[in-house]
XYZ file of C-alpha atoms in Angstrom:
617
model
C 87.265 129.797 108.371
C 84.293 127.768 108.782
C 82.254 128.657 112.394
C 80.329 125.542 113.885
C 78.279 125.182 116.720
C 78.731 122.335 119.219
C 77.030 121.795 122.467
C 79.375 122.726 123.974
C 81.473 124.705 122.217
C 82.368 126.612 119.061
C 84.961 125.406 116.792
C 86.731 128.031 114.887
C 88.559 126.264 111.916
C 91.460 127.508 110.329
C 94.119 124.622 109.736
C 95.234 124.366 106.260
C 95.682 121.485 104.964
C 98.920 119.839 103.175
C 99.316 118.039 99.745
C 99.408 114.593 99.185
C 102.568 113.252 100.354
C 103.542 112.538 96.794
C 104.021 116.176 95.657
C 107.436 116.900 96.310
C 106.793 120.313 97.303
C 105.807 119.348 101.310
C 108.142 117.917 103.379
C 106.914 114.202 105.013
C 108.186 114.323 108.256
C 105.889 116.617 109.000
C 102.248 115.586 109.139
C 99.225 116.981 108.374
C 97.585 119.111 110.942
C 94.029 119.945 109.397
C 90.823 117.807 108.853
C 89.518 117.515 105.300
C 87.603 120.325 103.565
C 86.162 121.295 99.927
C 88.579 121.029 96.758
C 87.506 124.033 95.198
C 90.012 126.010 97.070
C 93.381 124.983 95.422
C 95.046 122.794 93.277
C 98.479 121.639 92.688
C 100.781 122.005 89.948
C 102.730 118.648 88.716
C 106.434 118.456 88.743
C 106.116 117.137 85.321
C 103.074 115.600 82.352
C 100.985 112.944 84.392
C 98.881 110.638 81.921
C 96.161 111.187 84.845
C 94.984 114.977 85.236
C 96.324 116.887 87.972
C 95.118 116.193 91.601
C 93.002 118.834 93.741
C 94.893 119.770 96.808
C 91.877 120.546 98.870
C 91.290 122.724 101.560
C 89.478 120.142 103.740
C 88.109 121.278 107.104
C 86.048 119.604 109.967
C 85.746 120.233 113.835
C 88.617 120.477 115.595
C 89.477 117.693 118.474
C 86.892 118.606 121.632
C 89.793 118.727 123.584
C 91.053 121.399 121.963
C 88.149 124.095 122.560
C 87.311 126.561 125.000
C 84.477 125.998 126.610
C 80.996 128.676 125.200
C 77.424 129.011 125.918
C 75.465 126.574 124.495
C 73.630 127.172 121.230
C 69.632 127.853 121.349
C 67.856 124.426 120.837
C 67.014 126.139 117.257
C 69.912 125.841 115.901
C 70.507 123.558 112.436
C 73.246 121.477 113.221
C 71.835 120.554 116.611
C 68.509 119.577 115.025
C 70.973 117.816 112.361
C 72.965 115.714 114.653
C 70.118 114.517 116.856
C 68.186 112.703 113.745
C 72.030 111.488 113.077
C 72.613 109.959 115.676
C 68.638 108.721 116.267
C 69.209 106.990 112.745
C 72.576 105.297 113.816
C 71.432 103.939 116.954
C 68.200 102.256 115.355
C 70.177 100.748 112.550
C 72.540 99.634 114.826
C 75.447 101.272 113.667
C 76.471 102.379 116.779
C 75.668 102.743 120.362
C 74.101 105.751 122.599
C 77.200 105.823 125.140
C 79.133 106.491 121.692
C 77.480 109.185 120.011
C 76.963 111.000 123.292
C 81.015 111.112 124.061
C 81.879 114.420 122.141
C 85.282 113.129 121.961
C 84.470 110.532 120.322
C 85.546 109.352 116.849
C 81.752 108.207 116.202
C 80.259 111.559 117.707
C 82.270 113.621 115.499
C 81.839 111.799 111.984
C 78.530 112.291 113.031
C 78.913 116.141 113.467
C 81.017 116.230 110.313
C 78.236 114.633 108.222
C 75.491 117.389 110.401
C 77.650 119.982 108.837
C 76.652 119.065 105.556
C 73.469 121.383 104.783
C 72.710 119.367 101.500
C 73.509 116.161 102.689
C 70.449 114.559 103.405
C 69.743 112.653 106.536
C 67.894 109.238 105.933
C 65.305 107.708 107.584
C 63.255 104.233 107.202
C 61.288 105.679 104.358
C 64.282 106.652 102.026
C 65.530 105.199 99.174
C 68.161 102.511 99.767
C 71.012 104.084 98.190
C 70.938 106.937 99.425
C 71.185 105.105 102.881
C 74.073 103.225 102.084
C 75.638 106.386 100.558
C 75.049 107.881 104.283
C 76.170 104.871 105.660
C 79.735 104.630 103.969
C 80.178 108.028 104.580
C 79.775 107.805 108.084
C 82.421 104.772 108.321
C 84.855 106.327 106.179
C 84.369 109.519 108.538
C 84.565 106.862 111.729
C 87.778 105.763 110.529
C 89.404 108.713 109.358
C 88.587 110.380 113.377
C 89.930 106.850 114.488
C 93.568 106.826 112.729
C 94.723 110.383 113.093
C 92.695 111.612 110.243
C 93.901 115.391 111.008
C 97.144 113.881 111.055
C 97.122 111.666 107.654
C 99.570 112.984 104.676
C 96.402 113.483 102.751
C 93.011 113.183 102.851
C 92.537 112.081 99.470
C 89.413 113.676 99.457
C 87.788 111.732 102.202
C 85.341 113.936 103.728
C 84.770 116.165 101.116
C 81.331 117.979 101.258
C 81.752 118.763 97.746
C 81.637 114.974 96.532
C 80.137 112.058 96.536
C 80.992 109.413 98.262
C 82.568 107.355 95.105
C 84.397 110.366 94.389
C 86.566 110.517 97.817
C 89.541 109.545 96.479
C 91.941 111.355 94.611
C 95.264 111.184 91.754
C 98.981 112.564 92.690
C 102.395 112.635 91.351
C 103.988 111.208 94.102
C 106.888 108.285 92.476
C 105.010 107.566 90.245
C 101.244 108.515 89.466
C 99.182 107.244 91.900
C 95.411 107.198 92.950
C 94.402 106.317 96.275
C 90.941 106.874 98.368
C 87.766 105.229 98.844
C 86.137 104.017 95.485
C 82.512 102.203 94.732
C 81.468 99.139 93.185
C 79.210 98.962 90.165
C 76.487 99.312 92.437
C 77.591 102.419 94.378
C 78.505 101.348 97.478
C 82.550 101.391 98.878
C 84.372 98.613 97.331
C 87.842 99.291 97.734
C 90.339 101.806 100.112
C 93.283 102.474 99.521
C 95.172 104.553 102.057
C 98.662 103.383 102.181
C 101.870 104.987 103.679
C 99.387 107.762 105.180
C 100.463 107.498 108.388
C 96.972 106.112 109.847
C 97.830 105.370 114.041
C 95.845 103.907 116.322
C 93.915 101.210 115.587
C 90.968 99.486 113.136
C 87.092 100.919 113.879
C 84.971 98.165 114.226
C 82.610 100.272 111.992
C 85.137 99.777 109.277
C 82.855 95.908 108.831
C 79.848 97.605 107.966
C 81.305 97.824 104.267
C 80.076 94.475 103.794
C 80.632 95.353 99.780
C 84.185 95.997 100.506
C 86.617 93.660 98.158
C 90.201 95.587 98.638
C 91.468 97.251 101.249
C 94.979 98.171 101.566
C 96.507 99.977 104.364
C 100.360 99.081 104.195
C 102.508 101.287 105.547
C 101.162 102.814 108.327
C 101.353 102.870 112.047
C 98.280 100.691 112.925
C 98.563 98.933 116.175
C 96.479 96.092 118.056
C 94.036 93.517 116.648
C 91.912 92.981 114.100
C 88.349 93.769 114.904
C 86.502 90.264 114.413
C 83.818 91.932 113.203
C 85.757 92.368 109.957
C 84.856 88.215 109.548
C 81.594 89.911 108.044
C 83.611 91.203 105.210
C 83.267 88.146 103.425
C 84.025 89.664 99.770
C 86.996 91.039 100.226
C 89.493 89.770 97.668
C 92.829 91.886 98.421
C 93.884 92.503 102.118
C 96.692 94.394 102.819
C 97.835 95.439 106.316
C 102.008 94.495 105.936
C 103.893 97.319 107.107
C 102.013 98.087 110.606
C 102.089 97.347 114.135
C 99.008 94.751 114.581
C 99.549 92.283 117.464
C 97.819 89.133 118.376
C 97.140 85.737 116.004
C 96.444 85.299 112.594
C 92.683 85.437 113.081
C 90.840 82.605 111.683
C 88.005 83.840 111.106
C 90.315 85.076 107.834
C 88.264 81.479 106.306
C 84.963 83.342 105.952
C 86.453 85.389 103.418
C 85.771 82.499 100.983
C 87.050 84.867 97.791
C 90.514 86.016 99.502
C 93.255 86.098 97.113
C 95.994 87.967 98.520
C 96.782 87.944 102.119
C 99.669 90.740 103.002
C 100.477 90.679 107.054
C 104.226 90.849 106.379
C 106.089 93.259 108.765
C 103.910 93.017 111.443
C 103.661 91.596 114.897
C 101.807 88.441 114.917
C 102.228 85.735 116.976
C 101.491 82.123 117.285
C 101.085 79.421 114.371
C 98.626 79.671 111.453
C 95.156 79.031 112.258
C 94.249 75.976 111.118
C 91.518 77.230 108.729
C 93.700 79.119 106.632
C 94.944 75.853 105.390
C 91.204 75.833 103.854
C 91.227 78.873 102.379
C 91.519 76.927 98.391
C 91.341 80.802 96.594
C 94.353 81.964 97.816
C 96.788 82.930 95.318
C 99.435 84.983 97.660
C 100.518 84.853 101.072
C 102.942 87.038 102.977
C 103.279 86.189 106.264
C 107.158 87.812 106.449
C 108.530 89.326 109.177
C 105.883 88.785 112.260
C 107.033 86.251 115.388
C 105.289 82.961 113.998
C 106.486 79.695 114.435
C 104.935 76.115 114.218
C 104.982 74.127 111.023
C 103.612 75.705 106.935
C 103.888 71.177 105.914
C 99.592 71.968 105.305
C 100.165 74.752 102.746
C 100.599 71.845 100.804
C 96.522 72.350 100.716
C 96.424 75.213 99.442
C 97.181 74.529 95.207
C 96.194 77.740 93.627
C 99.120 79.541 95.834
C 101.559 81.657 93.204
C 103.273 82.923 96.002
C 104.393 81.914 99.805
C 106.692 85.026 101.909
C 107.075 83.251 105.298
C 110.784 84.671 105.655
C 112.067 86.280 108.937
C 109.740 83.782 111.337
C 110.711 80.885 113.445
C 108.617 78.445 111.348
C 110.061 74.786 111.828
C 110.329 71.179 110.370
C 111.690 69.372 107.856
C 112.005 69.692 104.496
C 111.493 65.845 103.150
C 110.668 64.882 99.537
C 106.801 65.672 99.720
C 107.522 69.050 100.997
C 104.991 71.811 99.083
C 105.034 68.941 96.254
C 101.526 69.935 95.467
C 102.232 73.405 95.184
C 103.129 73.250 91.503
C 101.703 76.682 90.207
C 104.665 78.773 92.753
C 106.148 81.594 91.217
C 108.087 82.760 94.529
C 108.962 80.519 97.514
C 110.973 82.764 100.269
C 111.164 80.587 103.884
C 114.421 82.220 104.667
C 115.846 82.770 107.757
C 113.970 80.381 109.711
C 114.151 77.174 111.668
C 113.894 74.043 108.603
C 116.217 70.907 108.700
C 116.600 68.757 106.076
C 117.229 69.167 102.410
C 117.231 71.176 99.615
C 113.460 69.743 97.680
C 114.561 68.935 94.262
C 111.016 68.368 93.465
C 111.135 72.466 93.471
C 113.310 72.861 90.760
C 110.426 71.103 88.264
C 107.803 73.076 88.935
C 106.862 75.587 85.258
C 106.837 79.030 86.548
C 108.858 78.993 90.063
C 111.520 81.784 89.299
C 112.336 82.456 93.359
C 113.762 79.900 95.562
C 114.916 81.545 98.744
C 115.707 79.118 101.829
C 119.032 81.358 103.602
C 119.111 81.325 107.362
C 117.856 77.714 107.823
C 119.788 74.573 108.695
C 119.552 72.449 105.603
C 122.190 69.497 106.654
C 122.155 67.722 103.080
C 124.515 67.343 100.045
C 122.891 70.036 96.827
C 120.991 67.295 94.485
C 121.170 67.384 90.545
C 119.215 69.314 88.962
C 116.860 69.027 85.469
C 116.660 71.441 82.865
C 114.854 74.413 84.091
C 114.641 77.534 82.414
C 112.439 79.987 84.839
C 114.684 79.854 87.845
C 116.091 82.961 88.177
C 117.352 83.541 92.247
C 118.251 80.664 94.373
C 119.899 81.916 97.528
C 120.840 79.294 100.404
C 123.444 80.803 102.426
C 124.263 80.460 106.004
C 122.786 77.240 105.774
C 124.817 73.477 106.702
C 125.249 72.267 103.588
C 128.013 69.978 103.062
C 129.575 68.235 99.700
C 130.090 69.529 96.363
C 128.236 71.311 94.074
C 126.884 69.103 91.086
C 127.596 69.124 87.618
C 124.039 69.978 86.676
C 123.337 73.135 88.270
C 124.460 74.401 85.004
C 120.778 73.244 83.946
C 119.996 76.106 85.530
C 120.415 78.639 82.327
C 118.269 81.153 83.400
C 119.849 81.925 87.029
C 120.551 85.462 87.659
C 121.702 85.159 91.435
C 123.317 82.376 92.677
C 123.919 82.373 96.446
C 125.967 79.870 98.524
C 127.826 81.657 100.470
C 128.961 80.271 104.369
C 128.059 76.692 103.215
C 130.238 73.703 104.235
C 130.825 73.379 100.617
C 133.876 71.865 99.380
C 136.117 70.194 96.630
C 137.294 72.311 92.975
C 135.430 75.706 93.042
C 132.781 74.367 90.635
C 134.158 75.500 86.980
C 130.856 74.707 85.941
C 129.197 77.719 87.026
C 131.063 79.609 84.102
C 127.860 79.023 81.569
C 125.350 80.200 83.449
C 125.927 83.481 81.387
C 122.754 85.124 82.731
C 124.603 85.784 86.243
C 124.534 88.982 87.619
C 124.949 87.956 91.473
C 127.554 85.201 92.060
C 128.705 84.488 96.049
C 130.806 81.748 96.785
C 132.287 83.378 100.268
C 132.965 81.364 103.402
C 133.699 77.694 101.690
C 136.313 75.444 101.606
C 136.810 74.824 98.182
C 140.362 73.254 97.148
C 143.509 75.920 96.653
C 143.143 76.970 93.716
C 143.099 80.171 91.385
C 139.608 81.349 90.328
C 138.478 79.131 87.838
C 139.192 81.026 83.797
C 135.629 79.869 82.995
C 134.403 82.568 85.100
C 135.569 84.780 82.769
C 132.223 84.181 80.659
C 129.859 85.728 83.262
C 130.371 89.399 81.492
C 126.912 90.762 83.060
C 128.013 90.104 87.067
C 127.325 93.019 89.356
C 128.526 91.251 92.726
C 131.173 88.877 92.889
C 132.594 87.185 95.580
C 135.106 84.641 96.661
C 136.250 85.293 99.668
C 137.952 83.668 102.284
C 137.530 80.495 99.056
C 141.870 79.652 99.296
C 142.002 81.401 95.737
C 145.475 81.361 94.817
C 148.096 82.840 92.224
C 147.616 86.629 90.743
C 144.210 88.961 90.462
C 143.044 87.554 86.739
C 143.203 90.423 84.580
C 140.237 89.773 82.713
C 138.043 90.881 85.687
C 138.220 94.294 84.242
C 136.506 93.057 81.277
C 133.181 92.569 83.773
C 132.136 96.011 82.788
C 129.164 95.595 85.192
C 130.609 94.718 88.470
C 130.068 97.279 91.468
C 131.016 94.792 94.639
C 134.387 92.514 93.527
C 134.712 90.948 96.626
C 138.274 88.892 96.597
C 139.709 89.142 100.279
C 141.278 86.915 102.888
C 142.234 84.380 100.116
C 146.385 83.945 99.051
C 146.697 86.495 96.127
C 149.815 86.947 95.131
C 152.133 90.087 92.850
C 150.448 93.072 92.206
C 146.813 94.378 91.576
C 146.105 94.340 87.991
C 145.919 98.354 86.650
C 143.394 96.958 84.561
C 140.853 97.519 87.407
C 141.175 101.036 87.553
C 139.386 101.073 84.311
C 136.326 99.676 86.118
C 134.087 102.543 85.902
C 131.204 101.042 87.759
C 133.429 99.157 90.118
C 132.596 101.194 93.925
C 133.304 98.322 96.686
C 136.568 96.565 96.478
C 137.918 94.029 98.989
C 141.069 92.803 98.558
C 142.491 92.235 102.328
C 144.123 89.689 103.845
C 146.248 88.407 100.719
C 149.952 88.482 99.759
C 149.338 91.210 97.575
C 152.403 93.556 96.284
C 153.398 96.848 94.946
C 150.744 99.504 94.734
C 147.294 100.835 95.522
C 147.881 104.001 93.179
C 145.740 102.768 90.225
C 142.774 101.480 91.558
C 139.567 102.764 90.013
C 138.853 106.001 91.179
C 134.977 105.884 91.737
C 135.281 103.553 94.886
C 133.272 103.935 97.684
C 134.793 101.315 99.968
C 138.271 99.973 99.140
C 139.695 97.733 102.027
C 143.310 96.716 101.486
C 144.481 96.085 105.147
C 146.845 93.130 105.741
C 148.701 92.912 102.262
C 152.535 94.073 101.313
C 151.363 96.874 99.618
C 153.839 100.029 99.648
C 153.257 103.541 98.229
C 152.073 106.536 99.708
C 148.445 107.596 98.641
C 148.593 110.771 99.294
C 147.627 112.119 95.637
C 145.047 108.817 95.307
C 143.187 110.311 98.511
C 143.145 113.902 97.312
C 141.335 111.971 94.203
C 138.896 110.275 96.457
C 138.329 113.678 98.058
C 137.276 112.407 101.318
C 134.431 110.418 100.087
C 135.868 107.076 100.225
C 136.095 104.500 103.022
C 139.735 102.830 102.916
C 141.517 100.679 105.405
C 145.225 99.828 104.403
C 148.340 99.031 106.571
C 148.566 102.751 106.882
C 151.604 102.265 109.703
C 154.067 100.120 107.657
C 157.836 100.901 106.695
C 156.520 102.052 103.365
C 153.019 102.857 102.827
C 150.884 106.133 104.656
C 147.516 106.692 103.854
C 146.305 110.016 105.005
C 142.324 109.349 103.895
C 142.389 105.843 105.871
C 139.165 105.083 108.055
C 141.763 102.816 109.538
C 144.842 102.015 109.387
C 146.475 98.333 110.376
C 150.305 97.451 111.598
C 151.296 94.816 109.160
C 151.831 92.311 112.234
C 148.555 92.922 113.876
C 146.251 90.487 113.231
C 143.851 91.640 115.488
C 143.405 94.477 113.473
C 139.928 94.442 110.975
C 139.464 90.887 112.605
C 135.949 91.394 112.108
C 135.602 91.007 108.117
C 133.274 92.722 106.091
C 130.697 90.552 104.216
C 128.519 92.131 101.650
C 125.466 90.523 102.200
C 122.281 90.608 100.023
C 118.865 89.707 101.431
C 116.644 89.738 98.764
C 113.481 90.477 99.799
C 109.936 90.249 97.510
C 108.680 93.668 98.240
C 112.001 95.116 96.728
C 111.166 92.666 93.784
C 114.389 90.897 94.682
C 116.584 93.480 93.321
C 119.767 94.928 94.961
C 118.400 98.372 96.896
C 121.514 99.197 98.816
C 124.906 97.758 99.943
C 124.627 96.724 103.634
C 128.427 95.195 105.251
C 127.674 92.891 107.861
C 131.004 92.164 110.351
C 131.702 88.575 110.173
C 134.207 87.078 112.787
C 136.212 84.169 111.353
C 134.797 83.407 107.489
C 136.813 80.615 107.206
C 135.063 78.917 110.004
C 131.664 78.766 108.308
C 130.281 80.002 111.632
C 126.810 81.183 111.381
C 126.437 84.642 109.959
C 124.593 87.340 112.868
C 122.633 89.844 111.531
């Protein structure tokens, strides 16, 4: 333990410290509980060969929280660390760092980076005289110190060497195993000074320092994924370097600030998942060097019509807002170098902009959750677009002949449309499908069309409530890929194919609401939800459940003259219509920070498909 002595008090120290919440070995629910210290003291052992060598779990100590002290005589007037944090503080206030009433408030996040840097016998204390670095060295350390008091620092999953006495100030920072090998800290520019933190999912609270703008070198700071609440200090409009600011995945409140324009070089903007209010400030439609803006998940509205300014963007994530307008035919026409558009789930009218679809590198169209009112137009030859998703939208007609221009589509989404007319045959060349939902439309009776059969590499696929008629093709087995097969409250008719028990990877199977006959015995046996409720199905499943050993969801018409199902979640009268009323749509929300790839299988109850009612989340 380390003994310090405070004005009024002395601080025994004796809180270890835990690893970095990468290393498998601590458990993340619970936080840290100790301030940083040296890294001489331990290190940890990787689970397996990192490229990087292994990180130092250090031992890092500092004073305890005032609060937490009893109260002791007060030191003689000779004593170091007094002398220390008096020139400290003397040198703060005349640079203007930071305030009397501040320093003097032994609670205080200021006063104790302060007494943390005091404790430092070798670190020298600057004055006017001294080299320039080695202010600035003194400097950063105290705001890194300011903010690590500020957030929780005793609390943080690791202090990636922040603090450490043993280092300098480049050198706070740190490599782990956590999912992958990771580095994260504070780290210097060319010319010494802090250029970029990272200290994401670290659970920082509270809110930003206003110190944290005296790193006017500062180009990336990232801080996604904490528990960071309030506004941004405007004194961060002095950071006018940065390049890379991330702060999705928090709690701050208030407006986009726009003083965000004085950050002329800003080329990724992440304040997804936050809770912003308001519209964009007008000068963000200004800010020319932007190359990525997520703007997800906050409470925003107004109109985005002026990104249309903004030509360099790769990249707009506006989803999850109440942004509103109307999409006409110069809508983001200037926009040309998009890679991902995502403006789902908001409040646009119009039409689908066809003007999108010629643009070289866009390979993410995602406009679900609006209320586009107009007919799907043709489409060229494009072969970069690889998700278009536009369900629970209004859009009526049929789908064109020339979406199979499309040859590079890999998720195809138009489910709860007013579509209508043949279920397009068409779509049986795009061969690169692995996500194909056609739920929820009123296509013509018909039996799914045999061209289908060409989309070997599907994962989902889905149909229902679509009028399919006739039997369960039996050349669905041969989609060796599919998980989710999707086929209920349609007419299918005689029984379901045995084929599909040799689906290995097949695990969610819907096949209720048809005419279906004979047996459930055969179906695959890895399922993980199999709903067969409202068919004629007969046979007791007795051994089939003892197969499933409890780990399956099933619904069937457990209560009927022939069938009993003793592993049923629920179990239907063959009469009751009442009964699973509330389908089961497997939904997939693709969203950019899971790279738009499936992550999990969420089943949202929809009343009534076959109205085309608007899906609730």
């Amino acid at each position: 333990a380390v003994i310090i002595a405070v004005v009024v008090a002395v601080v025994t120290l004796t809180q270890d410290r835990a690893t970095p919440d990468a290393i498998e070995s601590v458990d993340e629910s619970e936080p840290n509980t100790a301030a940083p210290s040296s890294d001489s003291d331990s290190e940890a052992t990787m689970s397996s060969e990192p490229s990087h060598p292994p990180v130092n779990i250090f031992q890092f100590q500092s004073p305890a929280p005032i609060s937490s002290i009893s109260p002791t005589p007060a030191p003689t007037l000779f004593d170091p660390i007094i002398e220390r944090i008096e020139l400290i503080k003397e040198y703060l206030i005349l640079n203007q760092y930071s305030t009397e009433t501040l320093l003097s408030d032994a609670r205080s996040p200021q006063y104790m980076a302060a007494l943390h840097l005091a404790s430092a016998n070798s670190l020298p204390i600057p004055t006017d005289a001294t080299d320039a670095r080695v202010r600035e060295d003194f400097k950063d350390r105290w705001v890194l110190m300011v903010l690590f008091y500020t957030t929780g620092g005793p609390r943080w999953r690791s202090n990636w060497n922040i603090g450490n006495h043993d280092k300098t100030v480049c050198d706070w920072n740190a490599v782990a195993q956590l999912e992958y090998i990771t580095s994260r800290g504070a780290y210097c520019n060319e010319d010494s000074t802090i250029g970029s933190i990272d200290l994401s999912s670290n659970i920082l609270s509270s809110t930003l320092p206003t110190e944290i703008a005296l790193l006017s070198r500062l180009d990336h700071l990232n801080l996604k994924e904490n528990a960071l609440n309030g506004t941004l200090p405007i004194e961060m409009e002095k950071i006018t370097n940065m390049v890379q600011f991330e702060m999705n995945g928090n709690d701050f409140s208030g407006t986009i600030p726009a003083w965000l324009s004085k950050m002329t070089k800003l080329e990724s903007l992440y304040f997804s998942d936050n809770s912003f209010t308001g519209t964009l400030p007008d000068e963000l439609y200004e800010m020319t060097s932007l190359l990525i803006m997520a703007v997800n998940d906050n409470n925003l509205h107004g109109r985005l019509d002026r990104l249309n300014n903004l030509t360099n963007l790769l990249a707009v994530y506006a989803e999850d807002n109440d942004f509103s307008g109307t999409i006409g035919s110069t809508f983001f026409s200037a926009l040309t170098n998009l890679q991902h558009l995502d403006l789902s789930n908001n409040d646009l009218r119009g039409g689908f902009p066809p003007h999108l679809l010629n643009f070289p590198n866009l390979t993410v169209i995602d406009l679900h959750g609006n209320f586009l009112n107009e007919t799907l137009p043709e489409s060229p030859v494009n072969n970069m677009l690889r998700l278009l998703s536009l369900f629970d939208n209004d859009i009526p007609g049929t789908v064109p002949l020339s979406i199979s221009n499309l040859q590079a589509l890999s998720h195809l989404d138009l489910t709860t449309l007013d579509l209508e007319g043949t279920m397009p045959e068409i779509l049986g060349n795009l061969t690169n499908l692995e996500y194909l939902f056609l739920a929820g439309n009123d296509f013509d009776a018909g039996p799914i069309p045999a061209t289908y059969e060409q989309l070997t590499s599907l994962r989902d696929f889905s149909v229902k409530g679509t009028q399919r008629t006739g039997p369960i093709p039996t050349w669905l087995s041969n989609m060796d890929q599919i998980i989710l097969l999707d086929l209920g409250f349609n007419a299918f008719v005689e029984t379901i194919p045995t084929e599909l028990g040799d689906m290995f990877n097949l695990t969610y199977l819907l096949l209720n609401k048809n005419q279906l006959t004979g047996t459930i015995s055969l179906v695959a046996r890895n399922l993980t939800v199999g709903i067969f409720d409202h068919n004629n199905l007969s046979d007791n499943t007795t051994a089939l459940c003892a197969v499933w050993n409890g780990e399956t969801t099933i619904t069937a018409d457990c209560n009927g003259p022939n069938t009993t199902c003793s592993c049923c979640a629920l179990c239907c009268l063959p009469d009751d219509d009442t009964c699973l009323s509330s389908d089961l749509l497997a939904l997939f929300d693709p969203v950019w920070e899971d790279g738009y790839l499936r992550v999990e299988y969420d089943f949202v109850h929809h009343h009534n498909i076959t109205s085309n009612r608007r899906l609730g989340s």
